[in-house]
Amino acid sequence: MVIGFLLGFVIGFFLSFSFISSSMQGFLQSFLANNSFLTSNGGPPSYPVLGCLISFYRNRRRLLDWYTDLLSVSHCQTIVVRRLGARRTVVTANPDNVEHILKNNFKNFPKGKPFTEILGDLLGCGIFNVDGELWSTQRKLASHEFSTKSLREFLVKTLQEEVDGRLVPLLESAMETEEVLDLQDVFRRFAFDSVCKVSLGYDPCCLDLSKPVPPLVTAFDTASEISAMRGMAPMYLVWKLKRALIVGSEKKLKEAIELVHGCVLEIIRNKRRLSKKRKPKAAPISAVTISCRGCYPLATKRKS
């Protein structure tokens, strides 16, 4: 009943909006076009109430390129993005600002709830999506592991095996058969294989095109893409409403995340069982991953 009411309200709103008279539409278009003073220096065109919602919507599929274009004409290499239904965003490419934010005054610039909400269902409370004490604790653990000689040697060995054993043969085979390869897809597969080997001690064999793509890879790609689309949504309310109702892309995201978490947990369980029977030949980072307990991605707590 509630869902029916909401859908009826939304449909009614858009139907009503579609019947705005042509004269009113002409007035709005003329007003927005003539008020050039509303455009910030170097930033996107911004209008009363709407902010830069129109420009943001038009460029939602190329946000990074759009930001780059705006920053290139900004005298201070910094722009402010204000739009209806979202928090104000400051984008900067000024080296002094970047140094101040990421180095000199890092503690005063946390990621913040708007950022962590977007990626929270996928990344949970891992190091890439937390602030404060939780971030410091995980950073200390990670920095200690990444500073060890054994890990550096393992990384070099893993990358060498992946390049010599799969990447180069794949490119040579494509050259001999004159097959066209999508290099972006090839390097994505290469990266996924390498990361899984180092972090989980698991080989998904993505670069072996003769084998089917593992469900973990497909689910992770889907979850990553939809999570990124949240940040591209002109209004945050859109994806939050879809998540609350578990419909559309948010339903696919929920299913993909559950599959990713299920696959990773199964890998960890298998590694733990093996470690109890014999000393595992696992990567240093995978050993830490398997032995760590505590905070786990939020999506596991949000099952319906």
Tab-separated table of N, CA and C in Angstrom, residues 92-100:
chain	number	residue	atom	x	y	z
A	92	THR	N	39.410	20.238	-6.369
A	92	THR	CA	40.640	21.012	-6.539
A	92	THR	C	41.739	20.199	-7.207
A	93	ALA	N	42.527	20.892	-8.027
A	93	ALA	CA	43.720	20.308	-8.635
A	93	ALA	C	44.933	21.170	-8.309
A	94	ASN	N	44.751	22.081	-7.372
A	94	ASN	CA	45.836	22.969	-6.958
A	94	ASN	C	46.822	22.191	-6.086
A	95	PRO	N	48.092	22.099	-6.476
A	95	PRO	CA	49.067	21.306	-5.713
A	95	PRO	C	49.162	21.705	-4.246
A	96	ASP	N	49.078	23.006	-3.964
A	96	ASP	CA	49.154	23.462	-2.569
A	96	ASP	C	47.960	22.957	-1.766
A	97	ASN	N	46.775	22.994	-2.387
A	97	ASN	CA	45.576	22.498	-1.709
A	97	ASN	C	45.660	20.996	-1.464
A	98	VAL	N	46.130	20.272	-2.472
A	98	VAL	CA	46.243	18.816	-2.346
A	98	VAL	C	47.215	18.446	-1.234
A	99	GLU	N	48.341	19.141	-1.169
A	99	GLU	CA	49.320	18.873	-0.115
A	99	GLU	C	48.740	19.184	1.263
A	100	HIS	N	47.985	20.276	1.357
A	100	HIS	CA	47.375	20.658	2.633
A	100	HIS	C	46.357	19.613	3.085
